[in-house]
Amino acid sequence: MIEIVCNDRLGKKVRVKCNPTDTIGELKKLIAAQTGTDASKIILKKWYNIYKNHITLADYEIHDGMNLELYYS
């Protein structure tokens, strides 16, 4: 299990526990369950990289304790 921190820079900071084999889409569903927003409206970024839903966290080299930027569409 790894823990990922997602920050939307508007006062909402979410800590999510998941597996490295989970996809970004599954991570968005876990974030949506904690924040109450729709998973389809969540966008995850790191600098200029927008993460795609079908790729796993391990493929993106997302590790334990990593911070991701949380945006809403």
Short mmCIF file of C-alpha atoms in Angstrom, two decimals:
data_model
loop_
_atom_site.label_atom_id
_atom_site.label_comp_id
_atom_site.label_asym_id
_atom_site.label_seq_id
_atom_site.Cartn_x
_atom_site.Cartn_y
_atom_site.Cartn_z
CA MET A 1 0.00 0.00 0.00
CA ILE A 2 1.17 3.50 -0.81
CA GLU A 3 -0.20 6.85 0.34
CA ILE A 4 -0.64 9.69 -2.15
CA VAL A 5 -1.39 13.29 -1.19
CA CYS A 6 -3.60 15.31 -3.56
CA ASN A 7 -3.82 19.08 -3.07
CA ASP A 8 -6.19 21.39 -4.97
CA ARG A 9 -4.52 24.57 -3.59
CA LEU A 10 -7.94 25.81 -2.45
CA GLY A 11 -7.75 24.37 1.04
CA LYS A 12 -8.58 20.76 0.26
CA LYS A 13 -5.80 18.24 0.83
CA VAL A 14 -6.67 14.55 0.47
CA ARG A 15 -4.57 11.56 1.56
CA VAL A 16 -5.43 8.37 -0.33
CA LYS A 17 -4.13 4.86 0.30
CA CYS A 18 -3.96 2.62 -2.77
CA ASN A 19 -1.84 -0.02 -4.49
CA PRO A 20 0.84 0.68 -7.14
CA THR A 21 -1.09 -1.60 -9.50
CA ASP A 22 -4.21 0.63 -9.33
CA THR A 23 -4.98 2.81 -12.33
CA ILE A 24 -5.36 6.58 -12.27
CA GLY A 25 -9.11 6.08 -12.84
CA GLU A 26 -9.36 3.97 -9.67
CA LEU A 27 -7.37 6.60 -7.77
CA LYS A 28 -9.82 9.27 -8.96
CA LYS A 29 -12.70 7.17 -7.61
CA LEU A 30 -11.03 6.96 -4.20
CA ILE A 31 -10.47 10.74 -4.21
CA ALA A 32 -14.08 11.32 -5.27
CA ALA A 33 -15.30 9.20 -2.35
CA GLN A 34 -13.41 11.39 0.12
CA THR A 35 -14.11 14.79 -1.42
CA GLY A 36 -17.69 14.27 -2.58
CA THR A 37 -17.00 15.41 -6.14
CA ASP A 38 -17.69 13.38 -9.27
CA ALA A 39 -14.74 11.21 -10.36
CA SER A 40 -15.20 12.23 -14.01
CA LYS A 41 -14.62 15.90 -13.07
CA ILE A 42 -11.26 15.25 -11.36
CA ILE A 43 -8.00 15.95 -13.21
CA LEU A 44 -4.68 14.87 -11.73
CA LYS A 45 -1.48 16.66 -12.76
CA LYS A 46 2.15 16.93 -11.81
CA TRP A 47 3.72 20.05 -13.34
CA TYR A 48 2.50 19.85 -16.95
CA ASN A 49 1.83 16.11 -17.08
CA ILE A 50 -1.86 15.24 -17.12
CA TYR A 51 -2.35 11.67 -15.95
CA LYS A 52 -4.55 9.41 -18.10
CA ASN A 53 -7.16 7.12 -16.51
CA HIS A 54 -6.11 3.74 -17.95
CA ILE A 55 -2.41 3.81 -16.90
CA THR A 56 -1.27 2.36 -13.57
CA LEU A 57 0.48 4.31 -10.82
CA ALA A 58 3.57 2.12 -11.16
CA ASP A 59 3.84 2.96 -14.87
CA TYR A 60 3.80 6.67 -14.01
CA GLU A 61 6.36 5.97 -11.23
CA ILE A 62 4.06 7.38 -8.55
CA HIS A 63 5.52 6.33 -5.20
CA ASP A 64 4.61 6.46 -1.53
CA GLY A 65 4.20 9.99 -0.19
CA MET A 66 4.09 11.65 -3.61
CA ASN A 67 2.10 14.87 -4.06
CA LEU A 68 -0.23 15.34 -7.01
CA GLU A 69 -2.09 18.45 -8.09
CA LEU A 70 -5.88 18.15 -8.04
CA TYR A 71 -7.97 20.12 -10.54
CA TYR A 72 -11.66 20.13 -11.41
CA SER A 73 -13.16 20.34 -14.90
#
